[in-house]
Coordinates of C-alpha atoms in Angstrom, one line a residue:
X1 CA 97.1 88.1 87.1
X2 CA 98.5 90.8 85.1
X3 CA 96.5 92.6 82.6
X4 CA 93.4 91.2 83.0
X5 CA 91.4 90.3 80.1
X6 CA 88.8 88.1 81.0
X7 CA 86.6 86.9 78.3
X8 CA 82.9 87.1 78.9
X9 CA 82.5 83.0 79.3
X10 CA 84.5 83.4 82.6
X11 CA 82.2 86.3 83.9
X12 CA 79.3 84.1 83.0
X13 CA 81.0 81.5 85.5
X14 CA 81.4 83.5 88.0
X15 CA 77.7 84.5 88.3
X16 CA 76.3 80.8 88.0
X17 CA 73.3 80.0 90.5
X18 CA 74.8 77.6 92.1
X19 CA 72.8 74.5 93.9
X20 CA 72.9 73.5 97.8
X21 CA 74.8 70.2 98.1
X22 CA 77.8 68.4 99.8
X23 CA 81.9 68.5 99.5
X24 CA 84.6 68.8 101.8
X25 CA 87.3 70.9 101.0
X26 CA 90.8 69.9 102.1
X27 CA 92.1 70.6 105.6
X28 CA 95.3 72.0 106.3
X29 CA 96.2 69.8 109.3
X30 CA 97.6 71.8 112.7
X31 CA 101.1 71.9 114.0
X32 CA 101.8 71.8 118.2
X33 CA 105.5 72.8 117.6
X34 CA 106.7 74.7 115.3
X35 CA 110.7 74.2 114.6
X36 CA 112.6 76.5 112.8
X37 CA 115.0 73.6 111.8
X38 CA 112.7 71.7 109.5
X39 CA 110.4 72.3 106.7
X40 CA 110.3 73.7 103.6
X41 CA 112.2 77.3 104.3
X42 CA 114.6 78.9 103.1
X43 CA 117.2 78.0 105.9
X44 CA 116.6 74.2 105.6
X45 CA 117.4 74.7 101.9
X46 CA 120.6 76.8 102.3
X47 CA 121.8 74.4 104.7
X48 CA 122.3 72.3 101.8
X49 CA 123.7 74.6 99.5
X50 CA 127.6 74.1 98.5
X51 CA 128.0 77.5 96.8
X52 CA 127.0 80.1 99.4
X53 CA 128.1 82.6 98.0
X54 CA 126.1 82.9 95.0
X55 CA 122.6 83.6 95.9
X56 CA 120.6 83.2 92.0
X57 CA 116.7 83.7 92.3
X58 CA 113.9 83.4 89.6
X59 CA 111.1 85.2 89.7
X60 CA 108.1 84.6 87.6
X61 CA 105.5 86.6 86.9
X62 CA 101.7 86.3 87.1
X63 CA 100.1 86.5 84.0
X64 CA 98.4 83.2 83.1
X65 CA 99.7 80.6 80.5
X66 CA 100.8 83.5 78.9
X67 CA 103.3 83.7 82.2
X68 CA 103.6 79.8 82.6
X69 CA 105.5 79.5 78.8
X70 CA 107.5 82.2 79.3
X71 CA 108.5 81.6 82.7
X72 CA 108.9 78.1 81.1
X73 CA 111.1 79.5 77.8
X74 CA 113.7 80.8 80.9
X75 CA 114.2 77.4 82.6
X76 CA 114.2 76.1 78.9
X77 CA 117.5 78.4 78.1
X78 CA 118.9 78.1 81.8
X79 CA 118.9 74.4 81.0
X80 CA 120.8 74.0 77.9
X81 CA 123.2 76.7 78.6
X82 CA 126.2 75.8 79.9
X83 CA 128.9 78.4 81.0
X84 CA 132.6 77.7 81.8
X85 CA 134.4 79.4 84.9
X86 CA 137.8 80.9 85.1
X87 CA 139.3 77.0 86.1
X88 CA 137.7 75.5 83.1
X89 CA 134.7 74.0 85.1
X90 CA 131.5 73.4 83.0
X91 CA 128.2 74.6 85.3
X92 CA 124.5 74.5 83.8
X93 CA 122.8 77.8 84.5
X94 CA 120.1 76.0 85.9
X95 CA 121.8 73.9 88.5
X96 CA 122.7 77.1 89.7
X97 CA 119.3 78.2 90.8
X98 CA 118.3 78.5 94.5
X99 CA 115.1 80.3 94.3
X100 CA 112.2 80.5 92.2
X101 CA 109.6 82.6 93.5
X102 CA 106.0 82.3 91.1
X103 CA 103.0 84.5 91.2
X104 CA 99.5 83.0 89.5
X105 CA 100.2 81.5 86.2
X106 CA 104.2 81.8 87.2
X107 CA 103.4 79.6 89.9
X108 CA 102.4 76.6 88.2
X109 CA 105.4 76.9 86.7
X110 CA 107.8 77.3 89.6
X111 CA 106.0 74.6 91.4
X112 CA 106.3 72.1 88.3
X113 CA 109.6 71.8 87.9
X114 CA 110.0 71.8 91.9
X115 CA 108.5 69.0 91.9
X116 CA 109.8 67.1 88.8
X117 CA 113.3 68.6 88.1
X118 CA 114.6 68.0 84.4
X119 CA 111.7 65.4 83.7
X120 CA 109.4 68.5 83.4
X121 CA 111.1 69.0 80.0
X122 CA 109.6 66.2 78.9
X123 CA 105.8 66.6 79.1
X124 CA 105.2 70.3 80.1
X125 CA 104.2 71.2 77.0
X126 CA 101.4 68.9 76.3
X127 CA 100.8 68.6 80.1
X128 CA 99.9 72.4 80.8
X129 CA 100.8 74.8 78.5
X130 CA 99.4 73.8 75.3
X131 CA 96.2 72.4 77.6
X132 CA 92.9 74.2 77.9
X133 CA 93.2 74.6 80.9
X134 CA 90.4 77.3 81.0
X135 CA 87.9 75.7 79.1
X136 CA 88.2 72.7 81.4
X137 CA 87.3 74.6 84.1
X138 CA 84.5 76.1 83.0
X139 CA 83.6 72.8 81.3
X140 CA 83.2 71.3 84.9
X141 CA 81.8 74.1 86.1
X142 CA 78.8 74.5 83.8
X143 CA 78.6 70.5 84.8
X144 CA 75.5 70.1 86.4
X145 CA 77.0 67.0 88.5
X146 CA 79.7 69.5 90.0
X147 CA 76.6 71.9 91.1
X148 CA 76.2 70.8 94.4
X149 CA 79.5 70.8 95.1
X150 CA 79.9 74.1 93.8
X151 CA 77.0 75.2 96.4
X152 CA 79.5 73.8 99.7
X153 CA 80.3 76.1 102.3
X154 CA 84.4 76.1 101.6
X155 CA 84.6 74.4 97.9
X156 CA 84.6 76.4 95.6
X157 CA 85.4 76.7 91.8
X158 CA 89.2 76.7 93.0
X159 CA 88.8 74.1 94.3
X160 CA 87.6 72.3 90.9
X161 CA 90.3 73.8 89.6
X162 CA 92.8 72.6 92.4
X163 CA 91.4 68.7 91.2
X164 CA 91.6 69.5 87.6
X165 CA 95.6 70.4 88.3
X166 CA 96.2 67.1 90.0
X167 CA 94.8 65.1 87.3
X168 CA 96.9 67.2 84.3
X169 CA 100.0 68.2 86.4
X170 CA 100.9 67.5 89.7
X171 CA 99.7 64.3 90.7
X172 CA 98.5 65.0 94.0
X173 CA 102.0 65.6 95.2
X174 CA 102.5 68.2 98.4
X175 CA 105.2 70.1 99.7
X176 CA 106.6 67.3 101.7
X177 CA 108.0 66.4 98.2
X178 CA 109.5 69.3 97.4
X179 CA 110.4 69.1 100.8
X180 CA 112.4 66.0 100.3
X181 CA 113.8 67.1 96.6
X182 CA 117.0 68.3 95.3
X183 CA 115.8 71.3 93.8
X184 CA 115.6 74.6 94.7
X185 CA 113.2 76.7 97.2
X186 CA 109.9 77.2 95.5
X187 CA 108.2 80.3 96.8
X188 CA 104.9 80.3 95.3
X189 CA 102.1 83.3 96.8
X190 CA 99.0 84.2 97.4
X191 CA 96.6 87.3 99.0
X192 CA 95.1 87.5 102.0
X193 CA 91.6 89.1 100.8
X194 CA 90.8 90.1 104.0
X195 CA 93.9 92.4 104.8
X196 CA 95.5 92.5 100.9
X197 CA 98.6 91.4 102.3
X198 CA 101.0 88.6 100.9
X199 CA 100.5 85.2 101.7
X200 CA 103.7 82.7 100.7
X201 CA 103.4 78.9 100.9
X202 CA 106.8 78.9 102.8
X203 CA 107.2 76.8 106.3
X204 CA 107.9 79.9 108.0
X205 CA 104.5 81.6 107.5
X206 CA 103.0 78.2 108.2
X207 CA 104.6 78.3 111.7
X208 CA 102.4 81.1 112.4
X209 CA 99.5 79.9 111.4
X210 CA 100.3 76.7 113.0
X211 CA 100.1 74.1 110.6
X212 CA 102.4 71.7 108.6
X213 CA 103.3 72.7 105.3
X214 CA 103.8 69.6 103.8
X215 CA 100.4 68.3 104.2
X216 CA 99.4 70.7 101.4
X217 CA 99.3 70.2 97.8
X218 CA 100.8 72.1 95.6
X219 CA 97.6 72.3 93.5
X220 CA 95.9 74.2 96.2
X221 CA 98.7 76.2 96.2
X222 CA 98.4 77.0 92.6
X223 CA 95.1 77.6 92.9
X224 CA 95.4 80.2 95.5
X225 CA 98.3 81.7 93.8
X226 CA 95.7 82.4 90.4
X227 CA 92.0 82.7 92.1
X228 CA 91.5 86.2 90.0
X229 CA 89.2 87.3 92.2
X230 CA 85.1 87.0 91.3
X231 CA 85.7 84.6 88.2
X232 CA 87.8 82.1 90.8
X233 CA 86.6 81.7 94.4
X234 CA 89.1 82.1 97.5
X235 CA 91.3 79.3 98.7
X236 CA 90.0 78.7 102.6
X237 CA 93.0 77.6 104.8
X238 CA 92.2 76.9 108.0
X239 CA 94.4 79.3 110.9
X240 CA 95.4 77.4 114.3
X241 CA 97.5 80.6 114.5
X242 CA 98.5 81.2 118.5
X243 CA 97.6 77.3 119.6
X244 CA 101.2 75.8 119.1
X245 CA 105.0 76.3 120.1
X246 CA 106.6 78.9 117.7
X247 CA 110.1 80.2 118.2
X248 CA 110.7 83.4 116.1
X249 CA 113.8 83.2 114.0
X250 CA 116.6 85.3 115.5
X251 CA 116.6 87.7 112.6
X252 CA 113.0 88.4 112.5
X253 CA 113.4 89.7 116.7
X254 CA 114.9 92.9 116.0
X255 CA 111.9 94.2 113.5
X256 CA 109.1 93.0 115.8
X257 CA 109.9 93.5 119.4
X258 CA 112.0 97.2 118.9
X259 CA 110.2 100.5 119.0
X260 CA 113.1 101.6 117.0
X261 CA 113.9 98.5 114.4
X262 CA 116.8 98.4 112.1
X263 CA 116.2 100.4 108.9
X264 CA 115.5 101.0 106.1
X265 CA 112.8 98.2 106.6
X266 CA 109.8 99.5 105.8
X267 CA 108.2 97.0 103.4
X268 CA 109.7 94.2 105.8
X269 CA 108.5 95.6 108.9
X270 CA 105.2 95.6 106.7
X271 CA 105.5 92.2 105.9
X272 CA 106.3 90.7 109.2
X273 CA 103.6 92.3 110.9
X274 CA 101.2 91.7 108.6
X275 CA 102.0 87.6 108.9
X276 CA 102.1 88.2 113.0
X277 CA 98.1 89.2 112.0
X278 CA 97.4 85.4 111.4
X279 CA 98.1 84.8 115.0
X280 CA 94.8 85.5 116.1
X281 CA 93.3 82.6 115.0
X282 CA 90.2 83.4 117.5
X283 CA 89.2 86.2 115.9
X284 CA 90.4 84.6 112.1
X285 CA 89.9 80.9 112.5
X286 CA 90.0 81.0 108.5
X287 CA 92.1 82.6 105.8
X288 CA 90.8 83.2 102.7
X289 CA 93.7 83.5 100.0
X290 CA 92.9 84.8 96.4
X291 CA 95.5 85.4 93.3
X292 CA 98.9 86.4 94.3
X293 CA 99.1 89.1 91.7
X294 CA 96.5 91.4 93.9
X295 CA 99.5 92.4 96.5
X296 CA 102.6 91.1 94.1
X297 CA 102.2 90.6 90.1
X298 CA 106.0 89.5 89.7
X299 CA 107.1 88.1 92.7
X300 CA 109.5 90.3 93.8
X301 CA 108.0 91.9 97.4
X302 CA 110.1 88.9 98.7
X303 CA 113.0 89.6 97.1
X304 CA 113.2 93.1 98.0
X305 CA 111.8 92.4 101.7
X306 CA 114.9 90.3 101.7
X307 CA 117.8 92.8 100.8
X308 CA 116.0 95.5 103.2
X309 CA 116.6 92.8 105.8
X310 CA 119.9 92.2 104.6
X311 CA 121.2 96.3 104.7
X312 CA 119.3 96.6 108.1
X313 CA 120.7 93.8 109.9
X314 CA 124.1 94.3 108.4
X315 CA 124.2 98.4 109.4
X316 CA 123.2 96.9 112.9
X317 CA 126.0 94.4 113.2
X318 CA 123.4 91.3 113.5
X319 CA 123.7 88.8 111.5
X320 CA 121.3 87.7 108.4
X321 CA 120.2 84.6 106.8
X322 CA 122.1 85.5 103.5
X323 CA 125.3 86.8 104.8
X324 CA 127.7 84.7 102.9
X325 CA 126.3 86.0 99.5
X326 CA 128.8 87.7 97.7
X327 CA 126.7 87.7 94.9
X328 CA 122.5 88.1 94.7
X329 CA 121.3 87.1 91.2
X330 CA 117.8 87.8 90.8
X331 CA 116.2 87.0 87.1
X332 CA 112.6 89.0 86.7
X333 CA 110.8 87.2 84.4
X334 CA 107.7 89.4 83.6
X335 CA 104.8 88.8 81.2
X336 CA 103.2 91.7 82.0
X337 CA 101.6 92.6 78.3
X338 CA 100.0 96.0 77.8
X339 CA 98.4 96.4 74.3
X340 CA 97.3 100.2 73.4
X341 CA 93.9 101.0 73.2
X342 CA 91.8 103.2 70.6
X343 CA 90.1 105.1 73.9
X344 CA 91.8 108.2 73.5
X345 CA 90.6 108.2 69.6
X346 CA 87.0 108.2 69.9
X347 CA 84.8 111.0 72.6
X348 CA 82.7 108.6 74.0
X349 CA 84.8 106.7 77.2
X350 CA 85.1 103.5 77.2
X351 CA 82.6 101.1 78.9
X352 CA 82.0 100.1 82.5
X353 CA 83.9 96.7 82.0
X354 CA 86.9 98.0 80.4
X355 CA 86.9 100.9 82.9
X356 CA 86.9 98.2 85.9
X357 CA 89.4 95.7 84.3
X358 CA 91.7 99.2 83.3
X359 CA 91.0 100.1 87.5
X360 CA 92.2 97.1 88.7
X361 CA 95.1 96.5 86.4
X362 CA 96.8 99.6 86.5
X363 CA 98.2 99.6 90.2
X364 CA 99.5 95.8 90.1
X365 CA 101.0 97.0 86.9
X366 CA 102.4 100.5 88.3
X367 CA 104.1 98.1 91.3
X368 CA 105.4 95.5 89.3
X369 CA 107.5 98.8 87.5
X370 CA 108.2 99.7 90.5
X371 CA 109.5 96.7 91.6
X372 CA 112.7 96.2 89.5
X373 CA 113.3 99.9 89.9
X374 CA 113.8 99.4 93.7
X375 CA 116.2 96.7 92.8
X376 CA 118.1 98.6 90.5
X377 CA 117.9 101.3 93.0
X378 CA 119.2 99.5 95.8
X379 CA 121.8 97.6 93.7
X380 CA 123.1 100.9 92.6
X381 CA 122.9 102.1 95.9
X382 CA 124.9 99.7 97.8
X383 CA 127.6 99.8 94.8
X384 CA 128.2 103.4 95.0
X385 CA 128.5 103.2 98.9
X386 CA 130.9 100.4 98.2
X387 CA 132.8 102.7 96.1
X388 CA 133.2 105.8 98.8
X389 CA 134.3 103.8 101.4
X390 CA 136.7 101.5 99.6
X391 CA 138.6 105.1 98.2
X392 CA 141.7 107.1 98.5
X393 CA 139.8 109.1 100.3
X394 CA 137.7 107.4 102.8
X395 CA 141.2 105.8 104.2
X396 CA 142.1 108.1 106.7
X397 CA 138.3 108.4 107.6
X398 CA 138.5 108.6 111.6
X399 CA 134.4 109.6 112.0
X400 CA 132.6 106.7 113.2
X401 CA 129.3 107.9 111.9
X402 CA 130.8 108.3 108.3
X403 CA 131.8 104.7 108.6
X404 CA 128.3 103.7 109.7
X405 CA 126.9 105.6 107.0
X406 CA 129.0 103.7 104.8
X407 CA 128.3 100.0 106.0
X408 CA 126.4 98.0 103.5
X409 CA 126.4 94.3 102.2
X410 CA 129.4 93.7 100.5
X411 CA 127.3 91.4 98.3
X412 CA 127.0 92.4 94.8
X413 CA 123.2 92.6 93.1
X414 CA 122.9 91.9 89.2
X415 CA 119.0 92.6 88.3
X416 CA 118.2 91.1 85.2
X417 CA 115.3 91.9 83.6
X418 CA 113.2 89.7 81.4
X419 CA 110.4 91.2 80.1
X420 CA 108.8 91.9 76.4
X421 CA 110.1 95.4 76.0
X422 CA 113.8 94.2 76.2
X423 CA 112.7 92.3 72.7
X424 CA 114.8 94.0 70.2
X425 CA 112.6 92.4 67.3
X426 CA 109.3 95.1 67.7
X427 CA 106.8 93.2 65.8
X428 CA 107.8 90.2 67.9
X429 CA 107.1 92.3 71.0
X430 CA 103.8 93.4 69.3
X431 CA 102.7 89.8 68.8
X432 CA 103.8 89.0 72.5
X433 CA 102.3 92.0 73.7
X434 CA 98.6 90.9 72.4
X435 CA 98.4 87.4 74.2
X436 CA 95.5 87.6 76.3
X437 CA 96.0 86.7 80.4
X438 CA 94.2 84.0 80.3
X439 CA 94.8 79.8 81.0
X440 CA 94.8 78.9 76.9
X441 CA 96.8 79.9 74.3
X442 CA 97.5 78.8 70.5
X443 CA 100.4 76.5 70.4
X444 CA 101.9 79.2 68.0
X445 CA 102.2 81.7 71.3
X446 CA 103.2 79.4 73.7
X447 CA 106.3 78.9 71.3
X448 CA 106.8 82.4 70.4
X449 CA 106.9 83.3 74.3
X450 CA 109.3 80.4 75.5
X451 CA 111.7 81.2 72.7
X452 CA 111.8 85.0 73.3
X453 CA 112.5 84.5 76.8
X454 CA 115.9 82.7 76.2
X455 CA 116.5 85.5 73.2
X456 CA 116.2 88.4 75.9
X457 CA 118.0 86.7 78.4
X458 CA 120.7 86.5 76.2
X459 CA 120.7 89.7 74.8
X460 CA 120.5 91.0 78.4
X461 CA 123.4 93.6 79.1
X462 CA 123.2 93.0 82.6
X463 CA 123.5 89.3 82.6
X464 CA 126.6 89.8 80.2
X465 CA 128.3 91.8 83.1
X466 CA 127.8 89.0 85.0
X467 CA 129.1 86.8 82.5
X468 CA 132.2 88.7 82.3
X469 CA 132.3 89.3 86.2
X470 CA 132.3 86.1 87.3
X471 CA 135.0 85.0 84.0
X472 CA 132.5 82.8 82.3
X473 CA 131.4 82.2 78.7
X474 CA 128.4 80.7 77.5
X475 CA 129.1 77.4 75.9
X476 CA 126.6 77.1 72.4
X477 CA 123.9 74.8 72.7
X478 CA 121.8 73.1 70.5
X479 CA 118.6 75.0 69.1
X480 CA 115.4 74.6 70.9
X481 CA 113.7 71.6 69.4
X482 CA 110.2 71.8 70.6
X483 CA 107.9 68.6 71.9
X484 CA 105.6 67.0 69.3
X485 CA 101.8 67.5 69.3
X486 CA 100.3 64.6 70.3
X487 CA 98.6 62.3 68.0

């Protein structure tokens, strides 16, 4: 959602009379048993994981198409980058991936190549990015024929946007195919407008609202992920929340049924008791989700919900879902964009729009900041504890509170951050910096922001310390030969 410029055509949408008629919006089909063993979650995905202790996440920022290409331009440079370990063994950056998490336009991108794997390369382009993907929407929209379905209680203009998705990208496919895929966990979220809270398409969050997962698809998912609010209408899921078998996970127990959980877990604690909410399906029969960015702009509350969990259960002796990471790789890819203004220049303030737009931008921005701060925080954190208690001097340590004081993850956490100011190349981050937030860009953008993403990520000090942590070089690859435009 980042940064949201909205051009006046959209605002116009969003105020359209719209006519009485009749259309059914999908339903999200109820669950009597939830089991923790199946479905797409994170468990059922590690299970099949052969490196455990590696632990590499994406996350992709909201932002549009501006956000789709250059969440694309990473997967484009993971891809054809190849790095060669200590034994000699070739591995493809991208093969390495186990998480993707993707806010808004980030999302459609996460969810894409979930769903297709290396064939997305081949048509993503021309598919989606260099689509118009917001004039068609408001194309159908100003359709009088799509009037009466506009007026339906439930099916709204995301929803015309949901089918408009299908037809150009996923193909009616659900999460039962990404279910059933090779690739890795795609954690695409939404908000809950009724509590601001985070809502992620995972299995596990499903379980408490009672319903199957896989029945969705992914376009409705997308959908939710970038319904800015008032130009896009909500995506309505339907809650069964409290009607079916659910077994808590074992790790989630000790932040929900303690008066005194393990810390720190704030923001978890947060986040798990804002999901028990959906329980009450008598008193919220409905959920009404609306763009991700709202509660997380770069998809990193997850991330960082995660390592709290992590130190929390570790200091307490329990065990944790990500234990056997040695290392956590996460890779922020953020589009955020925030071009200066000429306010400040002139004594009359600037108008009611801009003031609004300003209003609502500037706390999703201050967060996603703040975001891979924490991480660097708590990376540094964890490394200088690592440090104390591994010393000369910590050896004849006999205090047992010292030592528990001293007990975090062993893991090691790289935070690698992709994001326009890292461009060295300042009229390049200018030009970057000026593409709107919106669902159509020139062709010329799309390219500049998929090739700057590989250039940062490779000029990226941090990932050159991983590099040279884990003994690897990067082997040179071809240069980025872009699709042709269609005839």
């Amino acid at each position: 959602m980042s940064g949201s410029r909205m051009p006046s055509l959209w605002i116009l949408v969003s105020l359209l009379p719209l006519l009485g008629g009749c259309a059914t919006r999908p339903i999200n089909p109820p669950l009597t048993q939830a089991d923790p063993s199946v479905g797409y979650r994170f468990e059922t995905r590690q299970a099949r994981d052969r490196n455990k202790e590696n632990l590499v996440i994406l996350a992709f920022s909201g932002g549009g198409t501006r956000a789709a290409a250059f969440s694309y331009g990473v997967l484009e440079f993971l891809r054809r980058t190849e790095v060669v370990g200590p034994q000699g063994n070739k591995v493809r950056l991208l093969d390495a991936v186990d998480v993707i998490t993707g806010v808004s336009g980030g999302s459609f991108t996460a969810l894409a190549y979930g769903l297709y794997g290396d064939t997305l390369f081949d048509n993503y382009e021309q598919r989606f990015l260099k689509h118009d993907v917001q004039g068609e929407i408001i194309a159908r929209t100003l359709r009088p024929s799509n009037w009466g379905k506009l007026g339906s209680t439930g099916w709204g203009r995301s929803e015309l946007a949901a089918g408009l998705y299908d037809e150009i990208l996923f193909n009616g496919a659900t999460f039962g195919d990404l279910d059933r895929g090779q690739g890795p966990l795609i954690l695409a979220s939404a908000t809950d407008i009724s509590t601001g809270s985070r809502f992620v398409f995972s299995q596990r969050v499903f379980d408490v609202v009672c319903s199957d997962l896989n029945a969705v698809r992914l376009s409705r998912a997308a959908a939710a992920s970038s319904a800015v609010p008032v130009v896009l209408s909500p995506v309505t899921l339907n809650n069964y929340g409290g009607t079916c078998k659910t077994i808590t996970p074992d790790w989630v127990k000790p932040f929900l049924d303690s008066d005194n959980p393990p810390r720190p877990a704030a923001r978890a604690i947060r986040s798990l008791k804002a999901e028990q909410g959906f329980r009450d399906s008598a008193q919220r029969p409905y959920l009404h989700l609306v763009d991700g960015g709202v509660s997380d702009n770069v998809g990193m509350r997850s991330v960082l919900d995660a390592l709290e969990v992590l130190e929390a259960l570790h200091d307490a002796g329990q065990p944790s879902p990500v234990d056997s990471a040695r290392r956590i790789i996460v890779i922020i890819v953020n589009s955020l964009s925030s071009p200066p203004t000429n306010w400040d220049k002139s004594e009359s303030p600037p108008g009611t729009l801009d003031v609004l737009l300003k209003a609502a931008g500037a706390p999703i921005d201050a967060f996603s900041y703040e975001a891979v701060e924490l991480l660097r925080d708590t990376a540094a954190r964890w490394k200088n504890l690592r440090r104390i208690r591994n010393s000369a001097a910590y050896a004849a340590n006999q205090d047992p509170a010292v030592a528990a004081a001293l007990r975090v993850p062993d893991a090691e956490v790289y935070a690698i951050d992709v994001s326009f100011p890292m461009l060295k190349d300042k009229a390049e981050f200018a030009y970057l910096n000026q593409q709107p937030t919106s669902f159509v860009l020139p062709a010329e953008a799309v390219d500049r922001l998929r090739a700057a993403a590989g250039t940062i990520l490779m000029d990226s000090p941090e990932f050159k310390r991983l590099l040279k942590d884990v003994g690897a070089r990067v082997v040179p690859a071809p240069p980025l030969v872009h699709a042709a435009e269609p005839l």
